[in-house]
Amino acid sequence: MLVKGVRKINPYMEILMKTIQDSQTSNFTTTSLLEECELDNVDCPICQNKGYIPYVKDGALFSKECECMNKRRSIRRIQKSNMTDMLMRYTFDAYQTPDADRHQIKHMAKRFAEDDSGWFYICGQSGSGKSHICTAICARLIDRGNDVYYMRWRDESRQLKAMITENLDENLDRLKTVPVLYIDDFFKGGCSDADLRLAFEIINSRYNDSKLRTIFSSEMMLKKVMALDEALGSRIYERAKGYIISAPSENWRTKQ
């Protein structure tokens, strides 16, 4: 029986209110999420930019990571990869389609970005818009909540080849397992035996997991990759079938 003037409080609501108060302190168990990611680069109405969602089950308090955290991590990775300016400039809207070939490239890239599987390989000369269209794809995949990692082949492959085994394994694991890997300027500047071994280790691991997606931009045609290493090239060909593109041989940078 309720006493007049006294409102009965739902005990679950009390727990949730306590959770909200605790989230403002460093004692809450999901503080590590807040430390791991910058929370000011995505405005999320679901978690109110806390990075987690509290809930009650069987009278006990739990928390789960909000779906916005994957997007925050991806944006942070791209920021650390010096790709922030590229994301702002290289959008689908900014990709010019003055001819049928570029219109088709844009159409295929948009379709790929809405798919949930498959690889993408675009080749062409420097300045032909390869990085632009791949960056636009990455932006859309990030917007869809995918975890994306940007690898500039020439720089990162050199660093990987110089690493000791322990550090190499740790860094390779990231490249082998990230849901979406964008390899920019694949085999730029030539291809040594060490480059082929490194590429095969990364690509073969990703090839064996059909859920992983890989995006390539390269000045090297896929046929030449296959001539250098058929096992490597054929794996890319199989996964990217339907999305293997040759960009028109025109340098757009000289037209701007």
PDB file of N, CA, C and O in Angstrom, residues 40-71:
ATOM      1  N   ASP A  40      34.344  13.084 -29.694  1.00  0.00           N
ATOM      2  CA  ASP A  40      33.782  14.326 -30.210  1.00  0.00           C
ATOM      3  C   ASP A  40      33.768  14.364 -31.733  1.00  0.00           C
ATOM      4  O   ASP A  40      33.498  15.391 -32.328  1.00  0.00           O
ATOM      5  N   ASN A  41      34.075  13.244 -32.401  1.00  0.00           N
ATOM      6  CA  ASN A  41      34.109  13.271 -33.862  1.00  0.00           C
ATOM      7  C   ASN A  41      32.862  12.658 -34.493  1.00  0.00           C
ATOM      8  O   ASN A  41      32.758  12.640 -35.710  1.00  0.00           O
ATOM      9  N   VAL A  42      31.934  12.160 -33.678  1.00  0.00           N
ATOM     10  CA  VAL A  42      30.663  11.625 -34.175  1.00  0.00           C
ATOM     11  C   VAL A  42      29.582  12.022 -33.182  1.00  0.00           C
ATOM     12  O   VAL A  42      29.756  11.870 -31.981  1.00  0.00           O
ATOM     13  N   ASP A  43      28.475  12.533 -33.688  1.00  0.00           N
ATOM     14  CA  ASP A  43      27.369  12.905 -32.808  1.00  0.00           C
ATOM     15  C   ASP A  43      26.347  11.774 -32.820  1.00  0.00           C
ATOM     16  O   ASP A  43      25.679  11.548 -33.825  1.00  0.00           O
ATOM     17  N   CYS A  44      26.261  11.035 -31.719  1.00  0.00           N
ATOM     18  CA  CYS A  44      25.394   9.863 -31.661  1.00  0.00           C
ATOM     19  C   CYS A  44      24.202  10.112 -30.734  1.00  0.00           C
ATOM     20  O   CYS A  44      24.380  10.277 -29.521  1.00  0.00           O
ATOM     21  N   PRO A  45      22.988  10.115 -31.261  1.00  0.00           N
ATOM     22  CA  PRO A  45      21.807  10.325 -30.421  1.00  0.00           C
ATOM     23  C   PRO A  45      21.448   9.100 -29.591  1.00  0.00           C
ATOM     24  O   PRO A  45      20.666   9.199 -28.651  1.00  0.00           O
ATOM     25  N   ILE A  46      22.026   7.951 -29.919  1.00  0.00           N
ATOM     26  CA  ILE A  46      21.682   6.712 -29.208  1.00  0.00           C
ATOM     27  C   ILE A  46      22.318   6.686 -27.823  1.00  0.00           C
ATOM     28  O   ILE A  46      21.660   6.432 -26.816  1.00  0.00           O
ATOM     29  N   CYS A  47      23.648   6.945 -27.768  1.00  0.00           N
ATOM     30  CA  CYS A  47      24.354   6.882 -26.478  1.00  0.00           C
ATOM     31  C   CYS A  47      24.660   8.254 -25.908  1.00  0.00           C
ATOM     32  O   CYS A  47      25.284   8.357 -24.839  1.00  0.00           O
ATOM     33  N   GLN A  48      24.226   9.313 -26.611  1.00  0.00           N
ATOM     34  CA  GLN A  48      24.520  10.680 -26.191  1.00  0.00           C
ATOM     35  C   GLN A  48      26.030  10.921 -26.069  1.00  0.00           C
ATOM     36  O   GLN A  48      26.506  11.600 -25.167  1.00  0.00           O
ATOM     37  N   ASN A  49      26.791  10.291 -26.981  1.00  0.00           N
ATOM     38  CA  ASN A  49      28.252  10.477 -27.062  1.00  0.00           C
ATOM     39  C   ASN A  49      29.007   9.980 -25.839  1.00  0.00           C
ATOM     40  O   ASN A  49      30.083  10.489 -25.521  1.00  0.00           O
ATOM     41  N   LYS A  50      28.444   8.957 -25.180  1.00  0.00           N
ATOM     42  CA  LYS A  50      29.157   8.345 -24.062  1.00  0.00           C
ATOM     43  C   LYS A  50      29.959   7.127 -24.517  1.00  0.00           C
ATOM     44  O   LYS A  50      30.903   6.715 -23.862  1.00  0.00           O
ATOM     45  N   GLY A  51      29.562   6.507 -25.625  1.00  0.00           N
ATOM     46  CA  GLY A  51      30.285   5.358 -26.137  1.00  0.00           C
ATOM     47  C   GLY A  51      29.729   4.029 -25.672  1.00  0.00           C
ATOM     48  O   GLY A  51      30.183   2.979 -26.122  1.00  0.00           O
ATOM     49  N   TYR A  52      28.758   4.044 -24.782  1.00  0.00           N
ATOM     50  CA  TYR A  52      28.188   2.800 -24.267  1.00  0.00           C
ATOM     51  C   TYR A  52      26.709   3.029 -23.958  1.00  0.00           C
ATOM     52  O   TYR A  52      26.244   4.168 -23.851  1.00  0.00           O
ATOM     53  N   ILE A  53      25.984   1.925 -23.811  1.00  0.00           N
ATOM     54  CA  ILE A  53      24.564   1.988 -23.481  1.00  0.00           C
ATOM     55  C   ILE A  53      24.323   1.135 -22.241  1.00  0.00           C
ATOM     56  O   ILE A  53      24.562  -0.078 -22.265  1.00  0.00           O
ATOM     57  N   PRO A  54      23.883   1.712 -21.131  1.00  0.00           N
ATOM     58  CA  PRO A  54      23.590   0.923 -19.932  1.00  0.00           C
ATOM     59  C   PRO A  54      22.239   0.230 -20.054  1.00  0.00           C
ATOM     60  O   PRO A  54      21.320   0.743 -20.688  1.00  0.00           O
ATOM     61  N   TYR A  55      22.145  -0.964 -19.455  1.00  0.00           N
ATOM     62  CA  TYR A  55      20.862  -1.654 -19.435  1.00  0.00           C
ATOM     63  C   TYR A  55      20.824  -2.583 -18.224  1.00  0.00           C
ATOM     64  O   TYR A  55      21.857  -2.901 -17.626  1.00  0.00           O
ATOM     65  N   VAL A  56      19.627  -2.995 -17.873  1.00  0.00           N
ATOM     66  CA  VAL A  56      19.430  -3.855 -16.712  1.00  0.00           C
ATOM     67  C   VAL A  56      18.866  -5.192 -17.163  1.00  0.00           C
ATOM     68  O   VAL A  56      17.954  -5.254 -17.990  1.00  0.00           O
ATOM     69  N   LYS A  57      19.434  -6.269 -16.651  1.00  0.00           N
ATOM     70  CA  LYS A  57      18.951  -7.611 -16.951  1.00  0.00           C
ATOM     71  C   LYS A  57      18.919  -8.429 -15.677  1.00  0.00           C
ATOM     72  O   LYS A  57      19.922  -8.532 -14.978  1.00  0.00           O
ATOM     73  N   ASP A  58      17.748  -8.972 -15.366  1.00  0.00           N
ATOM     74  CA  ASP A  58      17.561  -9.782 -14.158  1.00  0.00           C
ATOM     75  C   ASP A  58      18.016  -9.037 -12.906  1.00  0.00           C
ATOM     76  O   ASP A  58      18.598  -9.609 -11.991  1.00  0.00           O
ATOM     77  N   GLY A  59      17.753  -7.740 -12.880  1.00  0.00           N
ATOM     78  CA  GLY A  59      18.071  -6.940 -11.700  1.00  0.00           C
ATOM     79  C   GLY A  59      19.525  -6.524 -11.596  1.00  0.00           C
ATOM     80  O   GLY A  59      19.906  -5.824 -10.657  1.00  0.00           O
ATOM     81  N   ALA A  60      20.346  -6.933 -12.538  1.00  0.00           N
ATOM     82  CA  ALA A  60      21.767  -6.581 -12.519  1.00  0.00           C
ATOM     83  C   ALA A  60      22.070  -5.544 -13.594  1.00  0.00           C
ATOM     84  O   ALA A  60      21.422  -5.506 -14.641  1.00  0.00           O
ATOM     85  N   LEU A  61      23.047  -4.712 -13.328  1.00  0.00           N
ATOM     86  CA  LEU A  61      23.421  -3.633 -14.228  1.00  0.00           C
ATOM     87  C   LEU A  61      24.500  -4.096 -15.202  1.00  0.00           C
ATOM     88  O   LEU A  61      25.508  -4.683 -14.799  1.00  0.00           O
ATOM     89  N   PHE A  62      24.289  -3.839 -16.461  1.00  0.00           N
ATOM     90  CA  PHE A  62      25.274  -4.155 -17.493  1.00  0.00           C
ATOM     91  C   PHE A  62      25.451  -2.939 -18.394  1.00  0.00           C
ATOM     92  O   PHE A  62      24.660  -1.991 -18.346  1.00  0.00           O
ATOM     93  N   SER A  63      26.469  -2.982 -19.213  1.00  0.00           N
ATOM     94  CA  SER A  63      26.628  -1.961 -20.246  1.00  0.00           C
ATOM     95  C   SER A  63      27.132  -2.640 -21.507  1.00  0.00           C
ATOM     96  O   SER A  63      27.834  -3.648 -21.438  1.00  0.00           O
ATOM     97  N   LYS A  64      26.759  -2.081 -22.638  1.00  0.00           N
ATOM     98  CA  LYS A  64      27.238  -2.615 -23.910  1.00  0.00           C
ATOM     99  C   LYS A  64      27.749  -1.465 -24.766  1.00  0.00           C
ATOM    100  O   LYS A  64      27.290  -0.321 -24.637  1.00  0.00           O
ATOM    101  N   GLU A  65      28.690  -1.789 -25.607  1.00  0.00           N
ATOM    102  CA  GLU A  65      29.288  -0.780 -26.468  1.00  0.00           C
ATOM    103  C   GLU A  65      28.268  -0.300 -27.494  1.00  0.00           C
ATOM    104  O   GLU A  65      27.545  -1.098 -28.080  1.00  0.00           O
ATOM    105  N   CYS A  66      28.211   0.991 -27.709  1.00  0.00           N
ATOM    106  CA  CYS A  66      27.289   1.554 -28.685  1.00  0.00           C
ATOM    107  C   CYS A  66      27.810   1.279 -30.096  1.00  0.00           C
ATOM    108  O   CYS A  66      29.020   1.197 -30.331  1.00  0.00           O
ATOM    109  N   GLU A  67      26.895   1.166 -31.047  1.00  0.00           N
ATOM    110  CA  GLU A  67      27.280   0.885 -32.430  1.00  0.00           C
ATOM    111  C   GLU A  67      28.116   2.007 -33.038  1.00  0.00           C
ATOM    112  O   GLU A  67      28.821   1.797 -34.029  1.00  0.00           O
ATOM    113  N   CYS A  68      28.079   3.188 -32.440  1.00  0.00           N
ATOM    114  CA  CYS A  68      28.847   4.311 -32.986  1.00  0.00           C
ATOM    115  C   CYS A  68      30.346   4.166 -32.752  1.00  0.00           C
ATOM    116  O   CYS A  68      31.145   4.876 -33.374  1.00  0.00           O
ATOM    117  N   MET A  69      30.759   3.249 -31.871  1.00  0.00           N
ATOM    118  CA  MET A  69      32.176   3.146 -31.526  1.00  0.00           C
ATOM    119  C   MET A  69      33.026   2.650 -32.693  1.00  0.00           C
ATOM    120  O   MET A  69      34.176   3.068 -32.850  1.00  0.00           O
ATOM    121  N   ASN A  70      32.485   1.751 -33.528  1.00  0.00           N
ATOM    122  CA  ASN A  70      33.235   1.315 -34.701  1.00  0.00           C
ATOM    123  C   ASN A  70      33.538   2.489 -35.619  1.00  0.00           C
ATOM    124  O   ASN A  70      34.643   2.612 -36.161  1.00  0.00           O
ATOM    125  N   LYS A  71      32.550   3.348 -35.812  1.00  0.00           N
ATOM    126  CA  LYS A  71      32.746   4.508 -36.669  1.00  0.00           C
ATOM    127  C   LYS A  71      33.790   5.451 -36.066  1.00  0.00           C
ATOM    128  O   LYS A  71      34.654   5.977 -36.766  1.00  0.00           O
TER     129      LYS A  71
END
